[in-house]
Amino acid sequence: MVIGSNARQNPAYCPVCFFDKMKASIIEKANINKKIHPRLRIVLKVLAVLLILAGIVTAITIPVKKHMDSSITVKSIVKLWDVYDYNSIYANGKAFLQKDPYNNTVLTIYGYACFFLAESQNDTTLTQEYLNECITSLRMALYDANSSLLPQIQYMLGKAYFHKNKSSSYYYSDLAIKYLNLAKQNGCKEKDIAQYLGISYANLGMAEQSIAAFSEALAIRDSPSLLLSIAEQYYNIENYEIAEQYLFRLIKTNEDDDILLKSKLLLAKIYTDKGEYDTALNEYNEILKTYENSADAYYGIGCIYEKQQNIVKARTEWRKALKIQVNHPGAQKKLSIY
């Protein structure tokens, strides 16, 4: 009895008091729960259901993802390459390389897939992103490449740098030249190497090297665009006589309107630079009979009048050029000076 009395005086040690407190707490919570707005109670129930569903989804997806990751192998990526499935190679290769970043086979295939995906894009930003991944992957692959595969990897790397120039003002032409020449030296027989080299040398203003490369490409495949490129490079080193020979050949035998127009414009420009103004003027007028909206022809005529110190007539021709092509760089520059 004494113990019971002391227990009542010290509720912390009294079982009866303990259960009394629990009862009071439950009643209090029940009262609070009754005060909760019915809509809030619904929201809480919905949240509870969503949390449970999220837990179930997580419990399911994690094992599935682990299983999918484990199913991506070098062999499965090679099979995708055999059927030209570049999008799947890109997705699976990226996942594989996160686990094994130095696997040479996957690095090579992934780099090639990035290159072909870059070529298929209309968005230049996406093109550059794919090319960047291609270059990174192939440069890593070079360090441990089999000697038999090395020339092909160097060739693809050179092409990747070449295509980056389309939106980067030729900042990568030197690297394109480096890897294309390495590929060639190591035995790569791809027929377009010489043409890529010719364009890359031209981008860097290396006219003589460009002519040599274009001439090599011409020996492999006769092409009007190659003939025009060679003529342009001879013009750049002021070897007008040989440039004219290529242009006469193009004008006589070519039927492509774009190549034909460019050839005639370059020929007229050569006559202008040689001081044969009447011949140049006749050439430009002949061009305008066929291509009446040639801004370059009006610009060229304006340059002839400029050389003859007739600035009034020159300005008139440059304005005609701008009416046809509002952003013609040559005409804009001349009119800003005069």
Tab-separated table of C-alpha atoms in Angstrom:
chain	number	residue	atom	x	y	z
A	1	MET	CA	0.000	0.000	0.000
A	2	VAL	CA	2.834	2.284	0.838
A	3	ILE	CA	4.422	1.531	-2.476
A	4	GLY	CA	1.149	2.256	-4.252
A	5	SER	CA	0.812	5.541	-2.462
A	6	ASN	CA	4.322	6.575	-3.441
A	7	ALA	CA	3.622	5.571	-6.998
A	8	ARG	CA	0.621	7.883	-7.118
A	9	GLN	CA	2.794	10.695	-5.801
A	10	ASN	CA	5.364	9.971	-8.587
A	11	PRO	CA	3.305	9.533	-11.802
A	12	ALA	CA	6.407	8.647	-13.860
A	13	TYR	CA	6.546	5.297	-12.127
A	14	CYS	CA	2.787	4.655	-11.987
A	15	PRO	CA	1.353	2.250	-14.618
A	16	VAL	CA	-2.143	3.594	-14.045
A	17	CYS	CA	-1.030	7.164	-14.618
A	18	PHE	CA	0.915	6.116	-17.717
A	19	PHE	CA	-2.167	4.641	-19.401
A	20	ASP	CA	-4.240	7.619	-18.269
A	21	LYS	CA	-1.805	9.898	-20.132
A	22	MET	CA	-1.903	7.744	-23.297
A	23	LYS	CA	-5.700	7.842	-23.218
A	24	ALA	CA	-5.692	11.607	-22.834
A	25	SER	CA	-3.186	11.937	-25.706
A	26	ILE	CA	-5.287	9.789	-28.054
A	27	ILE	CA	-8.406	11.752	-27.200
A	28	GLU	CA	-6.534	15.005	-27.820
A	29	LYS	CA	-5.234	13.802	-31.211
A	30	ALA	CA	-8.675	12.624	-32.168
A	31	ASN	CA	-10.082	16.020	-31.327
A	32	ILE	CA	-7.370	17.715	-33.391
A	33	ASN	CA	-8.029	15.312	-36.259
A	34	LYS	CA	-11.708	16.241	-36.156
A	35	LYS	CA	-10.756	19.868	-36.553
A	36	ILE	CA	-8.762	19.157	-39.772
A	37	HIS	CA	-10.637	20.430	-42.811
A	38	PRO	CA	-12.110	17.556	-44.864
A	39	ARG	CA	-10.354	18.754	-48.055
A	40	LEU	CA	-7.008	18.825	-46.266
A	41	ARG	CA	-7.649	15.295	-45.072
A	42	ILE	CA	-8.222	14.227	-48.714
A	43	VAL	CA	-5.010	15.973	-49.817
A	44	LEU	CA	-3.037	14.184	-47.099
A	45	LYS	CA	-4.486	10.834	-48.160
A	46	VAL	CA	-3.586	11.523	-51.823
A	47	LEU	CA	-0.038	12.469	-50.847
A	48	ALA	CA	0.263	9.287	-48.823
A	49	VAL	CA	-0.884	7.222	-51.829
A	50	LEU	CA	1.579	9.033	-54.136
A	51	LEU	CA	4.459	8.374	-51.738
A	52	ILE	CA	3.567	4.707	-51.644
A	53	LEU	CA	3.409	4.565	-55.477
A	54	ALA	CA	6.752	6.364	-55.750
A	55	GLY	CA	8.285	3.802	-53.468
A	56	ILE	CA	6.864	0.958	-55.550
A	57	VAL	CA	8.118	2.508	-58.820
A	58	THR	CA	11.590	3.027	-57.350
A	59	ALA	CA	11.659	-0.528	-56.054
A	60	ILE	CA	10.812	-1.800	-59.550
A	61	THR	CA	12.943	0.526	-61.729
A	62	ILE	CA	16.229	0.215	-59.847
A	63	PRO	CA	16.509	-3.546	-60.437
A	64	VAL	CA	15.324	-3.108	-64.036
A	65	LYS	CA	17.930	-0.400	-64.675
A	66	LYS	CA	20.627	-2.576	-63.148
A	67	HIS	CA	19.532	-5.435	-65.368
A	68	MET	CA	19.530	-3.186	-68.468
A	69	ASP	CA	22.979	-1.817	-67.643
A	70	SER	CA	24.327	-5.327	-67.187
A	71	SER	CA	22.841	-6.334	-70.578
A	72	ILE	CA	24.896	-3.648	-72.416
A	73	THR	CA	28.072	-5.365	-73.531
A	74	VAL	CA	30.761	-4.834	-76.143
A	75	LYS	CA	29.142	-7.618	-78.163
A	76	SER	CA	25.703	-5.969	-78.059
A	77	ILE	CA	27.158	-2.621	-79.184
A	78	VAL	CA	29.026	-4.310	-82.050
A	79	LYS	CA	25.730	-5.896	-83.148
A	80	LEU	CA	24.126	-2.427	-83.225
A	81	TRP	CA	27.018	-1.218	-85.388
A	82	ASP	CA	26.420	-4.076	-87.824
A	83	VAL	CA	22.859	-2.816	-88.433
A	84	TYR	CA	23.833	0.890	-88.525
A	85	ASP	CA	21.703	1.741	-85.463
A	86	TYR	CA	23.640	4.880	-84.534
A	87	ASN	CA	21.049	6.245	-82.089
A	88	SER	CA	21.103	3.045	-80.034
A	89	ILE	CA	24.902	2.949	-80.182
A	90	TYR	CA	24.933	6.501	-78.851
A	91	ALA	CA	22.629	5.686	-75.915
A	92	ASN	CA	24.129	2.292	-75.047
A	93	GLY	CA	27.703	3.393	-75.688
A	94	LYS	CA	27.329	6.363	-73.351
A	95	ALA	CA	25.982	4.084	-70.584
A	96	PHE	CA	28.737	1.503	-71.147
A	97	LEU	CA	31.535	4.097	-71.104
A	98	GLN	CA	30.348	5.417	-67.761
A	99	LYS	CA	31.297	2.017	-66.321
A	100	ASP	CA	34.317	1.296	-68.535
A	101	PRO	CA	35.568	4.618	-69.968
A	102	TYR	CA	38.693	3.195	-71.625
A	103	ASN	CA	37.270	0.306	-73.614
A	104	ASN	CA	38.892	0.843	-77.009
A	105	THR	CA	36.285	-0.995	-79.082
A	106	VAL	CA	33.359	0.929	-77.610
A	107	LEU	CA	35.250	4.251	-77.745
A	108	THR	CA	35.865	3.721	-81.458
A	109	ILE	CA	32.334	2.619	-82.351
A	110	TYR	CA	30.813	5.359	-80.194
A	111	GLY	CA	33.019	7.989	-81.882
A	112	TYR	CA	32.020	6.780	-85.354
A	113	ALA	CA	28.314	6.813	-84.395
A	114	CYS	CA	28.639	10.394	-83.104
A	115	PHE	CA	30.178	11.419	-86.431
A	116	PHE	CA	27.353	9.948	-88.499
A	117	LEU	CA	24.737	11.436	-86.167
A	118	ALA	CA	26.434	14.839	-86.567
A	119	GLU	CA	26.186	14.560	-90.358
A	120	SER	CA	22.445	13.891	-90.159
A	121	GLN	CA	21.577	16.978	-88.082
A	122	ASN	CA	19.971	20.177	-89.366
A	123	ASP	CA	20.647	22.010	-86.104
A	124	THR	CA	24.272	23.239	-86.139
A	125	THR	CA	24.374	23.268	-82.333
A	126	LEU	CA	23.540	19.560	-82.210
A	127	THR	CA	26.040	18.922	-84.996
A	128	GLN	CA	28.811	20.542	-82.975
A	129	GLU	CA	27.829	18.628	-79.820
A	130	TYR	CA	28.012	15.289	-81.629
A	131	LEU	CA	31.311	16.248	-83.288
A	132	ASN	CA	32.789	17.218	-79.933
A	133	GLU	CA	31.835	13.834	-78.479
A	134	CYS	CA	33.191	12.124	-81.593
A	135	ILE	CA	36.551	13.875	-81.301
A	136	THR	CA	36.883	13.211	-77.566
A	137	SER	CA	36.044	9.528	-78.013
A	138	LEU	CA	38.337	8.946	-80.989
A	139	ARG	CA	41.279	10.771	-79.419
A	140	MET	CA	40.954	8.496	-76.392
A	141	ALA	CA	40.721	5.486	-78.703
A	142	LEU	CA	44.004	6.457	-80.402
A	143	TYR	CA	46.031	5.781	-77.252
A	144	ASP	CA	45.327	2.052	-77.259
A	145	ALA	CA	44.283	1.406	-80.848
A	146	ASN	CA	45.298	-1.708	-82.711
A	147	SER	CA	47.856	-0.817	-85.398
A	148	SER	CA	45.537	-2.135	-88.103
A	149	LEU	CA	42.726	0.212	-86.972
A	150	LEU	CA	44.888	3.268	-86.309
A	151	PRO	CA	44.793	4.731	-89.880
A	152	GLN	CA	40.986	4.518	-90.021
A	153	ILE	CA	40.576	6.212	-86.628
A	154	GLN	CA	42.966	8.987	-87.719
A	155	TYR	CA	40.984	9.401	-90.939
A	156	MET	CA	37.669	9.728	-89.085
A	157	LEU	CA	39.237	12.138	-86.610
A	158	GLY	CA	40.548	14.284	-89.478
A	159	LYS	CA	37.081	14.352	-91.053
A	160	ALA	CA	35.510	15.321	-87.720
A	161	TYR	CA	37.850	18.309	-87.412
A	162	PHE	CA	37.181	19.204	-91.050
A	163	HIS	CA	33.423	19.347	-90.454
A	164	LYS	CA	33.846	21.476	-87.324
A	165	ASN	CA	35.151	24.224	-89.608
A	166	LYS	CA	31.688	24.781	-91.070
A	167	SER	CA	30.711	26.880	-88.057
A	168	SER	CA	34.030	27.787	-86.494
A	169	SER	CA	35.863	29.968	-89.052
A	170	TYR	CA	38.463	27.335	-89.965
A	171	TYR	CA	39.945	27.091	-86.465
A	172	TYR	CA	40.392	23.341	-86.866
A	173	SER	CA	41.838	23.103	-90.389
A	174	ASP	CA	45.347	22.508	-89.029
A	175	LEU	CA	44.117	19.535	-86.977
A	176	ALA	CA	42.165	18.182	-89.952
A	177	ILE	CA	45.380	18.329	-91.989
A	178	LYS	CA	47.395	16.678	-89.196
A	179	TYR	CA	45.188	13.628	-88.784
A	180	LEU	CA	44.360	13.203	-92.478
A	181	ASN	CA	48.067	13.197	-93.329
A	182	LEU	CA	48.764	10.727	-90.497
A	183	ALA	CA	46.025	8.455	-91.832
A	184	LYS	CA	47.495	8.698	-95.319
A	185	GLN	CA	51.042	7.998	-94.098
A	186	ASN	CA	49.834	4.971	-92.137
A	187	GLY	CA	48.222	3.425	-95.181
A	188	CYS	CA	44.631	4.700	-95.259
A	189	LYS	CA	43.360	4.476	-98.863
A	190	GLU	CA	40.148	6.528	-98.604
A	191	LYS	CA	39.726	8.376	-101.905
A	192	ASP	CA	38.406	11.642	-100.453
A	193	ILE	CA	41.484	12.376	-98.288
A	194	ALA	CA	43.144	14.471	-101.008
A	195	GLN	CA	40.045	16.633	-101.518
A	196	TYR	CA	39.641	17.205	-97.757
A	197	LEU	CA	43.308	18.177	-97.582
A	198	GLY	CA	42.970	20.513	-100.549
A	199	ILE	CA	40.077	22.392	-98.936
A	200	SER	CA	41.784	22.493	-95.527
A	201	TYR	CA	45.007	23.889	-97.011
A	202	ALA	CA	42.949	26.463	-98.917
A	203	ASN	CA	41.201	27.487	-95.665
A	204	LEU	CA	44.615	28.256	-94.187
A	205	GLY	CA	45.766	30.187	-97.275
A	206	MET	CA	48.326	27.500	-98.197
A	207	ALA	CA	47.670	27.706	-101.929
A	208	GLU	CA	50.563	25.600	-103.221
A	209	GLN	CA	49.805	22.703	-100.862
A	210	SER	CA	46.147	23.050	-101.751
A	211	ILE	CA	46.877	22.828	-105.484
A	212	ALA	CA	48.982	19.685	-104.934
A	213	ALA	CA	46.205	18.027	-102.934
A	214	PHE	CA	43.459	19.039	-105.368
A	215	SER	CA	45.552	17.795	-108.317
A	216	GLU	CA	45.939	14.444	-106.547
A	217	ALA	CA	42.177	14.335	-105.984
A	218	LEU	CA	41.586	15.202	-109.655
A	219	ALA	CA	43.698	12.227	-110.712
A	220	ILE	CA	41.376	9.986	-108.683
A	221	ARG	CA	38.119	11.575	-109.811
A	222	ASP	CA	37.649	14.245	-112.479
A	223	SER	CA	35.219	16.791	-111.084
A	224	PRO	CA	34.153	20.327	-112.134
A	225	SER	CA	34.251	21.483	-108.508
A	226	LEU	CA	37.850	20.258	-108.203
A	227	LEU	CA	38.833	22.044	-111.409
A	228	LEU	CA	37.302	25.262	-110.085
A	229	SER	CA	39.067	24.834	-106.731
A	230	ILE	CA	42.422	24.436	-108.498
A	231	ALA	CA	41.737	27.529	-110.636
A	232	GLU	CA	40.888	29.513	-107.483
A	233	GLN	CA	44.152	28.513	-105.813
A	234	TYR	CA	46.198	29.449	-108.884
A	235	TYR	CA	44.397	32.797	-108.837
A	236	ASN	CA	45.351	33.235	-105.169
A	237	ILE	CA	49.048	32.888	-105.999
A	238	GLU	CA	48.539	35.185	-109.021
A	239	ASN	CA	49.355	32.505	-111.558
A	240	TYR	CA	46.671	33.846	-113.860
A	241	GLU	CA	47.754	31.951	-116.956
A	242	ILE	CA	47.208	28.479	-115.465
A	243	ALA	CA	44.042	29.634	-113.680
A	244	GLU	CA	42.626	30.761	-117.028
A	245	GLN	CA	43.381	27.377	-118.596
A	246	TYR	CA	41.301	25.584	-115.979
A	247	LEU	CA	38.509	28.158	-116.290
A	248	PHE	CA	38.386	27.924	-120.107
A	249	ARG	CA	38.105	24.155	-119.756
A	250	LEU	CA	35.235	24.508	-117.286
A	251	ILE	CA	33.331	27.082	-119.328
A	252	LYS	CA	33.669	25.004	-122.471
A	253	THR	CA	32.660	21.622	-121.055
A	254	ASN	CA	30.667	22.172	-117.861
A	255	GLU	CA	26.863	22.338	-117.740
A	256	ASP	CA	26.374	23.017	-114.023
A	257	ASP	CA	24.974	26.575	-113.728
A	258	ASP	CA	26.556	27.296	-110.353
A	259	ILE	CA	30.036	26.140	-111.444
A	260	LEU	CA	29.663	27.933	-114.760
A	261	LEU	CA	28.720	31.244	-113.105
A	262	LYS	CA	31.597	31.029	-110.616
A	263	SER	CA	34.028	30.225	-113.418
A	264	LYS	CA	32.953	33.223	-115.517
A	265	LEU	CA	33.055	35.561	-112.509
A	266	LEU	CA	36.590	34.446	-111.644
A	267	LEU	CA	37.690	34.855	-115.254
A	268	ALA	CA	36.301	38.417	-115.330
A	269	LYS	CA	38.083	39.132	-112.041
A	270	ILE	CA	41.369	37.922	-113.547
A	271	TYR	CA	40.926	40.269	-116.513
A	272	THR	CA	40.266	43.126	-114.074
A	273	ASP	CA	43.396	42.368	-112.033
A	274	LYS	CA	45.451	42.193	-115.236
A	275	GLY	CA	44.189	45.656	-116.226
A	276	GLU	CA	42.217	44.361	-119.226
A	277	TYR	CA	39.166	46.419	-118.265
A	278	ASP	CA	37.265	46.287	-121.564
A	279	THR	CA	37.585	42.504	-121.730
A	280	ALA	CA	36.508	42.231	-118.080
A	281	LEU	CA	33.515	44.532	-118.648
A	282	ASN	CA	32.419	42.493	-121.660
A	283	GLU	CA	32.688	39.308	-119.588
A	284	TYR	CA	30.522	40.771	-116.788
A	285	ASN	CA	27.915	41.986	-119.282
A	286	GLU	CA	27.787	38.515	-120.846
A	287	ILE	CA	27.223	37.073	-117.377
A	288	LEU	CA	24.313	39.476	-116.763
A	289	LYS	CA	22.617	38.398	-119.985
A	290	THR	CA	22.233	34.909	-118.528
A	291	TYR	CA	22.322	35.641	-114.795
A	292	GLU	CA	20.592	39.001	-114.520
A	293	ASN	CA	20.445	38.809	-110.707
A	294	SER	CA	24.150	38.278	-110.191
A	295	ALA	CA	25.140	40.700	-107.426
A	296	ASP	CA	28.779	39.677	-107.908
A	297	ALA	CA	28.687	40.799	-111.541
A	298	TYR	CA	27.434	44.295	-110.613
A	299	TYR	CA	30.029	44.439	-107.841
A	300	GLY	CA	32.773	43.478	-110.338
A	301	ILE	CA	31.671	46.179	-112.787
A	302	GLY	CA	31.781	48.695	-109.948
A	303	CYS	CA	35.377	47.647	-109.197
A	304	ILE	CA	36.327	48.260	-112.837
A	305	TYR	CA	34.911	51.814	-112.653
A	306	GLU	CA	36.726	52.322	-109.350
A	307	LYS	CA	40.043	51.427	-110.997
A	308	GLN	CA	39.190	53.878	-113.770
A	309	GLN	CA	38.613	56.569	-111.105
A	310	ASN	CA	34.917	56.847	-111.992
A	311	ILE	CA	33.536	56.623	-108.432
A	312	VAL	CA	30.033	57.871	-109.361
A	313	LYS	CA	29.491	54.964	-111.765
A	314	ALA	CA	31.179	52.579	-109.335
A	315	ARG	CA	28.766	53.518	-106.534
A	316	THR	CA	25.820	53.037	-108.893
A	317	GLU	CA	26.916	49.462	-109.654
A	318	TRP	CA	27.564	48.636	-105.984
A	319	ARG	CA	24.071	49.874	-105.090
A	320	LYS	CA	22.654	47.530	-107.757
A	321	ALA	CA	24.545	44.690	-106.108
A	322	LEU	CA	23.011	45.558	-102.713
A	323	LYS	CA	19.494	45.679	-104.163
A	324	ILE	CA	19.938	42.062	-105.198
A	325	GLN	CA	21.934	40.942	-102.144
A	326	VAL	CA	21.422	43.303	-99.217
A	327	ASN	CA	24.371	41.903	-97.265
A	328	HIS	CA	26.884	41.660	-100.112
A	329	PRO	CA	30.155	42.097	-98.176
A	330	GLY	CA	32.171	43.617	-101.024
A	331	ALA	CA	29.547	46.216	-101.971
A	332	GLN	CA	28.913	47.124	-98.322
A	333	LYS	CA	32.617	47.654	-97.726
A	334	LYS	CA	33.115	49.770	-100.860
A	335	LEU	CA	30.105	52.015	-100.138
A	336	SER	CA	31.346	52.540	-96.574
A	337	ILE	CA	34.622	53.871	-98.005
A	338	TYR	CA	33.227	56.040	-100.821
